[in-house]
Amino acid sequence: MSQDGPNFETTVLIPVIAQDDATGDVLMLAYMNAEAYEETLRTGRVCYYSRSRKKLWRKGEESGNVQELKSIYYDCDADALLVRVNQIGGAACHEGFKSCFFRKIDPASRQSEVIGERVFDPAQVYRK
Amino acid sequence: MSQDGPNFETTVLIPVIAQDDATGDVLMLAYMNAEAYEETLRTGRVCYYSRSRKKLWRKGEESGNVQELKSIYYDCDADALLVRVNQIGGAACHEGFKSCFFRKIDPASRQSEVIGERVFDPAQVYRK
């Protein structure tokens, strides 16, 4: 039997796609190391690894907008993960949008337009 | 006005999520460099950069299962892309599954199960 699950030995930081379990919307892309993956499976709350802060990132720890894990999948090459989540608060993006992918690019002009609506005001959620 | 689109100056290889435009299924995760991104916008067919082969990867070039670009989005940090596509042939995965994320992990046991059905037989498509 082959090893089950993502291979953190060949890829230390594995990209993770978060998808809204109810709507199918793609919410964000982040990364997990083995420790974040284990914590996610153990707790049922999605935990990433922050590349900028170089530590575990318990999504929603500050804002309260945690992601409840509904199901988790790994890909054919065992170097990418997909989590289907219940996004508490309705917004995954720190800028207050439901999805981090709130800007659509026009292939002809290369210009982008904002296609998402703000669910919350970041200034209210992340108080200094 | 801020620069539109992904920032390839800070991230040479940007992860790209491919989502089925009709069903919302997440099909795969791959990477683009600036050249692949430009080709994708210009041609309307999704072109990735293959990290293993170290060259442009015109998805479906061999199998015929190309991805027609329906729309494209970039994220808040300008270091991830989302493409919504029409997946010709019905399968994105080289193993013949619709989605590369065809294995679901059970958080309790860490065991996985195949949840997708094979659309094609890889041995028939990728002939030596």
mmCIF file of C-alpha atoms in Angstrom:
data_model
loop_
_atom_site.group_PDB
_atom_site.id
_atom_site.type_symbol
_atom_site.label_atom_id
_atom_site.label_comp_id
_atom_site.label_asym_id
_atom_site.label_seq_id
_atom_site.Cartn_x
_atom_site.Cartn_y
_atom_site.Cartn_z
ATOM 1 C CA MET A 1 0.000 0.000 0.000
ATOM 2 C CA SER A 2 1.293 3.425 -0.857
ATOM 3 C CA GLN A 3 1.685 6.056 1.803
ATOM 4 C CA ASP A 4 -1.517 7.986 2.329
ATOM 5 C CA GLY A 5 -1.598 11.736 2.350
ATOM 6 C CA PRO A 6 0.652 14.567 1.236
ATOM 7 C CA ASN A 7 4.397 14.034 1.120
ATOM 8 C CA PHE A 8 6.037 16.631 3.346
ATOM 9 C CA GLU A 9 9.415 14.950 2.905
ATOM 10 C CA THR A 10 9.732 16.133 -0.685
ATOM 11 C CA THR A 11 7.721 19.366 -0.265
ATOM 12 C CA VAL A 12 8.152 21.032 3.105
ATOM 13 C CA LEU A 13 5.499 23.659 2.456
ATOM 14 C CA ILE A 14 2.535 22.289 0.568
ATOM 15 C CA PRO A 15 0.070 24.672 -1.101
ATOM 16 C CA VAL A 16 -3.483 24.331 0.186
ATOM 17 C CA ILE A 17 -6.603 25.431 -1.657
ATOM 18 C CA ALA A 18 -9.486 26.390 0.620
ATOM 19 C CA GLN A 19 -12.920 25.987 -0.929
ATOM 20 C CA ASP A 20 -16.253 26.970 0.589
ATOM 21 C CA ASP A 21 -18.012 23.660 1.235
ATOM 22 C CA ALA A 22 -21.486 25.144 0.798
ATOM 23 C CA THR A 23 -20.998 27.233 -2.348
ATOM 24 C CA GLY A 24 -17.902 25.753 -4.004
ATOM 25 C CA ASP A 25 -16.251 29.182 -4.126
ATOM 26 C CA VAL A 26 -12.467 29.096 -3.978
ATOM 27 C CA LEU A 27 -11.599 31.194 -0.941
ATOM 28 C CA MET A 28 -7.816 31.334 -0.696
ATOM 29 C CA LEU A 29 -4.495 29.652 -1.233
ATOM 30 C CA ALA A 30 -2.095 29.170 1.659
ATOM 31 C CA TYR A 31 0.506 26.666 2.833
ATOM 32 C CA MET A 32 0.838 23.892 5.396
ATOM 33 C CA ASN A 33 3.883 22.226 6.822
ATOM 34 C CA ALA A 34 3.567 18.793 8.447
ATOM 35 C CA GLU A 35 2.800 20.317 11.836
ATOM 36 C CA ALA A 36 -0.007 22.517 10.477
ATOM 37 C CA TYR A 37 -1.441 19.523 8.635
ATOM 38 C CA GLU A 38 -1.427 17.391 11.780
ATOM 39 C CA GLU A 39 -3.041 20.136 13.822
ATOM 40 C CA THR A 40 -5.731 20.605 11.168
ATOM 41 C CA LEU A 41 -6.605 16.906 11.181
ATOM 42 C CA ARG A 42 -6.534 16.723 14.969
ATOM 43 C CA THR A 43 -8.596 19.835 15.720
ATOM 44 C CA GLY A 44 -10.932 20.059 12.722
ATOM 45 C CA ARG A 45 -9.954 23.706 12.348
ATOM 46 C CA VAL A 46 -7.726 24.687 9.480
ATOM 47 C CA CYS A 47 -4.208 25.662 10.487
ATOM 48 C CA TYR A 48 -1.714 26.956 7.934
ATOM 49 C CA TYR A 49 1.962 27.850 8.067
ATOM 50 C CA SER A 50 2.660 31.539 7.540
ATOM 51 C CA ARG A 51 5.659 31.993 5.275
ATOM 52 C CA SER A 52 6.034 35.658 6.225
ATOM 53 C CA ARG A 53 5.744 35.135 9.993
ATOM 54 C CA LYS A 54 7.508 31.764 9.848
ATOM 55 C CA LYS A 55 5.114 30.104 12.276
ATOM 56 C CA LEU A 56 1.831 28.245 12.484
ATOM 57 C CA TRP A 57 -1.097 30.364 11.401
ATOM 58 C CA ARG A 58 -4.321 29.343 13.084
ATOM 59 C CA LYS A 59 -6.635 30.938 10.550
ATOM 60 C CA GLY A 60 -9.113 33.229 12.283
ATOM 61 C CA GLU A 61 -7.171 33.334 15.552
ATOM 62 C CA GLU A 62 -7.280 37.118 15.530
ATOM 63 C CA SER A 63 -10.402 37.882 13.497
ATOM 64 C CA GLY A 64 -12.528 35.005 14.767
ATOM 65 C CA ASN A 65 -13.108 33.940 11.175
ATOM 66 C CA VAL A 66 -11.936 30.365 11.620
ATOM 67 C CA GLN A 67 -12.319 27.662 9.009
ATOM 68 C CA GLU A 68 -14.062 24.496 10.120
ATOM 69 C CA LEU A 69 -12.722 21.528 8.195
ATOM 70 C CA LYS A 70 -15.450 19.656 6.317
ATOM 71 C CA SER A 71 -13.236 17.421 4.179
ATOM 72 C CA ILE A 72 -9.661 17.229 2.932
ATOM 73 C CA TYR A 73 -8.108 15.839 -0.255
ATOM 74 C CA TYR A 74 -4.623 15.475 -1.699
ATOM 75 C CA ASP A 75 -3.595 15.422 -5.306
ATOM 76 C CA CYS A 76 -2.037 12.891 -7.658
ATOM 77 C CA ASP A 77 1.498 14.107 -6.971
ATOM 78 C CA ALA A 78 0.920 14.326 -3.186
ATOM 79 C CA ASP A 79 2.196 17.905 -3.251
ATOM 80 C CA ALA A 80 -1.036 19.898 -3.034
ATOM 81 C CA LEU A 81 -4.033 19.852 -0.704
ATOM 82 C CA LEU A 82 -7.665 20.857 -1.037
ATOM 83 C CA VAL A 83 -9.714 21.635 2.058
ATOM 84 C CA ARG A 84 -13.442 22.141 1.957
ATOM 85 C CA VAL A 85 -14.423 24.409 4.818
ATOM 86 C CA ASN A 86 -17.167 26.205 6.615
ATOM 87 C CA GLN A 87 -15.849 29.763 6.698
ATOM 88 C CA ILE A 88 -17.047 31.370 9.907
ATOM 89 C CA GLY A 89 -17.842 35.054 9.437
ATOM 90 C CA GLY A 90 -18.336 34.601 5.713
ATOM 91 C CA ALA A 91 -15.013 36.111 4.686
ATOM 92 C CA ALA A 92 -11.662 34.373 4.225
ATOM 93 C CA CYS A 93 -9.675 37.375 3.017
ATOM 94 C CA HIS A 94 -7.946 39.700 5.460
ATOM 95 C CA GLU A 95 -9.117 42.547 3.245
ATOM 96 C CA GLY A 96 -12.704 41.707 4.169
ATOM 97 C CA PHE A 97 -13.743 39.918 0.998
ATOM 98 C CA LYS A 98 -15.336 36.505 0.969
ATOM 99 C CA SER A 99 -12.595 35.203 -1.290
ATOM 100 C CA CYS A 100 -9.014 36.381 -1.674
ATOM 101 C CA PHE A 101 -9.572 36.083 -5.431
ATOM 102 C CA PHE A 102 -11.759 39.177 -5.621
ATOM 103 C CA ARG A 103 -10.046 40.740 -8.618
ATOM 104 C CA LYS A 104 -10.817 39.563 -12.121
ATOM 105 C CA ILE A 105 -8.324 40.171 -14.902
ATOM 106 C CA ASP A 106 -9.435 41.162 -18.387
ATOM 107 C CA PRO A 107 -7.216 39.138 -20.756
ATOM 108 C CA ALA A 108 -7.402 41.801 -23.471
ATOM 109 C CA SER A 109 -6.521 44.892 -21.440
ATOM 110 C CA ARG A 110 -4.684 43.237 -18.474
ATOM 111 C CA GLN A 111 -6.747 45.526 -16.263
ATOM 112 C CA SER A 112 -8.541 44.110 -13.253
ATOM 113 C CA GLU A 113 -11.856 44.843 -11.647
ATOM 114 C CA VAL A 114 -13.075 44.064 -8.143
ATOM 115 C CA ILE A 115 -15.806 41.459 -8.425
ATOM 116 C CA GLY A 116 -16.303 40.606 -4.755
ATOM 117 C CA GLU A 117 -18.159 42.547 -2.108
ATOM 118 C CA ARG A 118 -16.620 43.410 1.220
ATOM 119 C CA VAL A 119 -18.125 41.345 4.035
ATOM 120 C CA PHE A 120 -16.308 43.203 6.794
ATOM 121 C CA ASP A 121 -14.207 46.302 7.259
ATOM 122 C CA PRO A 122 -10.619 45.226 8.004
ATOM 123 C CA ALA A 123 -10.058 48.325 10.145
ATOM 124 C CA GLN A 124 -12.822 47.176 12.486
ATOM 125 C CA VAL A 125 -11.656 43.577 12.721
ATOM 126 C CA TYR A 126 -7.913 43.980 13.034
ATOM 127 C CA ARG A 127 -7.658 46.705 15.618
ATOM 128 C CA LYS A 128 -4.217 47.977 16.442
ATOM 129 C CA MET B 1 -3.332 53.044 -9.499
ATOM 130 C CA SER B 2 -1.745 49.860 -8.257
ATOM 131 C CA GLN B 3 -0.257 47.416 -10.704
ATOM 132 C CA ASP B 4 -2.837 45.011 -12.016
ATOM 133 C CA GLY B 5 -2.285 41.297 -12.014
ATOM 134 C CA PRO B 6 0.047 38.842 -10.308
ATOM 135 C CA ASN B 7 3.520 39.977 -9.305
ATOM 136 C CA PHE B 8 6.061 37.719 -10.998
ATOM 137 C CA GLU B 9 8.910 39.913 -9.798
ATOM 138 C CA THR B 10 8.522 38.732 -6.213
ATOM 139 C CA THR B 11 7.241 35.232 -7.037
ATOM 140 C CA VAL B 12 8.734 33.732 -10.172
ATOM 141 C CA LEU B 13 6.474 30.683 -10.142
ATOM 142 C CA ILE B 14 2.949 31.515 -9.054
ATOM 143 C CA PRO B 15 0.581 28.724 -7.998
ATOM 144 C CA VAL B 16 -2.553 28.503 -10.112
ATOM 145 C CA ILE B 17 -5.805 26.870 -9.065
ATOM 146 C CA ALA B 18 -7.849 25.494 -11.959
ATOM 147 C CA GLN B 19 -11.570 25.305 -11.296
ATOM 148 C CA ASP B 20 -14.231 23.824 -13.558
ATOM 149 C CA ASP B 21 -16.294 26.809 -14.675
ATOM 150 C CA ALA B 22 -19.483 24.770 -15.064
ATOM 151 C CA THR B 23 -19.431 22.719 -11.849
ATOM 152 C CA GLY B 24 -17.116 24.653 -9.521
ATOM 153 C CA ASP B 25 -15.000 21.546 -8.938
ATOM 154 C CA VAL B 26 -11.366 22.247 -8.163
ATOM 155 C CA LEU B 27 -9.464 20.387 -10.853
ATOM 156 C CA MET B 28 -5.769 20.875 -10.159
ATOM 157 C CA LEU B 29 -2.993 23.058 -8.880
ATOM 158 C CA ALA B 30 -0.087 23.980 -11.104
ATOM 159 C CA TYR B 31 2.283 26.912 -11.668
ATOM 160 C CA MET B 32 2.767 29.756 -14.127
ATOM 161 C CA ASN B 33 5.754 31.936 -14.801
ATOM 162 C CA ALA B 34 5.296 35.298 -16.515
ATOM 163 C CA GLU B 35 5.625 33.745 -19.961
ATOM 164 C CA ALA B 36 2.966 31.083 -19.275
ATOM 165 C CA TYR B 37 0.666 33.765 -17.897
ATOM 166 C CA GLU B 38 1.093 35.939 -20.988
ATOM 167 C CA GLU B 39 0.486 32.997 -23.297
ATOM 168 C CA THR B 40 -2.653 32.046 -21.368
ATOM 169 C CA LEU B 41 -4.091 35.548 -21.683
ATOM 170 C CA ARG B 42 -3.132 35.814 -25.335
ATOM 171 C CA THR B 43 -4.396 32.432 -26.513
ATOM 172 C CA GLY B 44 -7.319 31.771 -24.167
ATOM 173 C CA ARG B 45 -5.881 28.324 -23.494
ATOM 174 C CA VAL B 46 -4.301 27.649 -20.143
ATOM 175 C CA CYS B 47 -0.527 27.283 -20.258
ATOM 176 C CA TYR B 48 1.447 26.360 -17.135
ATOM 177 C CA TYR B 49 5.127 26.087 -16.360
ATOM 178 C CA SER B 50 6.274 22.560 -15.612
ATOM 179 C CA ARG B 51 8.659 22.543 -12.666
ATOM 180 C CA SER B 52 9.855 19.016 -13.429
ATOM 181 C CA ARG B 53 10.400 19.549 -17.152
ATOM 182 C CA LYS B 54 11.494 23.180 -16.665
ATOM 183 C CA LYS B 55 9.538 24.471 -19.629
ATOM 184 C CA LEU B 56 6.139 25.774 -20.667
ATOM 185 C CA TRP B 57 3.431 23.188 -20.290
ATOM 186 C CA ARG B 58 0.596 23.678 -22.728
ATOM 187 C CA LYS B 59 -1.965 21.694 -20.818
ATOM 188 C CA GLY B 60 -3.555 19.058 -23.045
ATOM 189 C CA GLU B 61 -0.883 19.347 -25.733
ATOM 190 C CA GLU B 62 -0.372 15.590 -25.672
ATOM 191 C CA SER B 63 -3.738 14.288 -24.440
ATOM 192 C CA GLY B 64 -5.917 16.801 -26.255
ATOM 193 C CA ASN B 65 -7.520 17.679 -22.923
ATOM 194 C CA VAL B 66 -6.886 21.403 -23.140
ATOM 195 C CA GLN B 67 -8.322 23.953 -20.746
ATOM 196 C CA GLU B 68 -10.237 26.827 -22.324
ATOM 197 C CA LEU B 69 -9.906 29.922 -20.181
ATOM 198 C CA LYS B 70 -13.271 31.275 -19.055
ATOM 199 C CA SER B 71 -12.035 33.812 -16.501
ATOM 200 C CA ILE B 72 -8.953 34.557 -14.420
ATOM 201 C CA TYR B 73 -8.481 36.114 -10.972
ATOM 202 C CA TYR B 74 -5.553 37.016 -8.740
ATOM 203 C CA ASP B 75 -5.459 37.151 -4.991
ATOM 204 C CA CYS B 76 -4.952 39.858 -2.373
ATOM 205 C CA ASP B 77 -1.199 39.240 -2.170
ATOM 206 C CA ALA B 78 -0.801 39.019 -5.967
ATOM 207 C CA ASP B 79 0.994 35.699 -5.526
ATOM 208 C CA ALA B 80 -1.722 33.208 -6.491
ATOM 209 C CA LEU B 81 -4.035 32.810 -9.478
ATOM 210 C CA LEU B 82 -7.415 31.227 -10.019
ATOM 211 C CA VAL B 83 -8.495 30.174 -13.506
ATOM 212 C CA ARG B 84 -12.011 29.074 -14.307
ATOM 213 C CA VAL B 85 -11.868 26.735 -17.267
ATOM 214 C CA ASN B 86 -13.767 24.562 -19.635
ATOM 215 C CA GLN B 87 -11.906 21.257 -19.323
ATOM 216 C CA ILE B 88 -12.005 19.545 -22.707
ATOM 217 C CA GLY B 89 -12.269 15.775 -22.374
ATOM 218 C CA GLY B 90 -13.722 16.051 -18.889
ATOM 219 C CA ALA B 91 -10.549 15.094 -17.046
ATOM 220 C CA ALA B 92 -7.755 17.348 -15.809
ATOM 221 C CA CYS B 93 -5.657 14.682 -14.096
ATOM 222 C CA HIS B 94 -3.033 12.721 -16.000
ATOM 223 C CA GLU B 95 -4.211 9.676 -14.092
ATOM 224 C CA GLY B 96 -7.554 9.951 -15.884
ATOM 225 C CA PHE B 97 -9.612 11.471 -13.097
ATOM 226 C CA LYS B 98 -11.707 14.582 -13.526
ATOM 227 C CA SER B 99 -9.853 16.270 -10.667
ATOM 228 C CA CYS B 100 -6.321 15.678 -9.410
ATOM 229 C CA PHE B 101 -7.826 15.810 -5.903
ATOM 230 C CA PHE B 102 -9.445 12.395 -6.187
ATOM 231 C CA ARG B 103 -8.281 11.076 -2.828
ATOM 232 C CA LYS B 104 -10.066 12.043 0.349
ATOM 233 C CA ILE B 105 -8.261 11.794 3.680
ATOM 234 C CA ASP B 106 -10.007 10.579 6.800
ATOM 235 C CA PRO B 107 -8.800 12.893 9.601
ATOM 236 C CA ALA B 108 -9.193 10.185 12.248
ATOM 237 C CA SER B 109 -7.348 7.324 10.565
ATOM 238 C CA ARG B 110 -5.161 9.318 8.086
ATOM 239 C CA GLN B 111 -6.216 6.753 5.494
ATOM 240 C CA SER B 112 -7.426 7.920 2.102
ATOM 241 C CA GLU B 113 -10.083 6.684 -0.253
ATOM 242 C CA VAL B 114 -10.519 7.311 -3.966
ATOM 243 C CA ILE B 115 -13.632 9.422 -4.418
ATOM 244 C CA GLY B 116 -13.360 10.248 -8.118
ATOM 245 C CA GLU B 117 -14.151 8.087 -11.087
ATOM 246 C CA ARG B 118 -11.747 7.561 -13.923
ATOM 247 C CA VAL B 119 -12.847 9.408 -17.069
ATOM 248 C CA PHE B 120 -10.133 7.915 -19.270
ATOM 249 C CA ASP B 121 -7.493 5.228 -19.157
ATOM 250 C CA PRO B 122 -4.059 6.888 -19.041
ATOM 251 C CA ALA B 123 -2.511 3.973 -20.926
ATOM 252 C CA GLN B 124 -4.770 4.713 -23.889
ATOM 253 C CA VAL B 125 -4.186 8.453 -23.903
ATOM 254 C CA TYR B 126 -0.456 8.679 -23.276
ATOM 255 C CA ARG B 127 0.872 6.076 -25.677
ATOM 256 C CA LYS B 128 4.576 5.457 -25.693
#
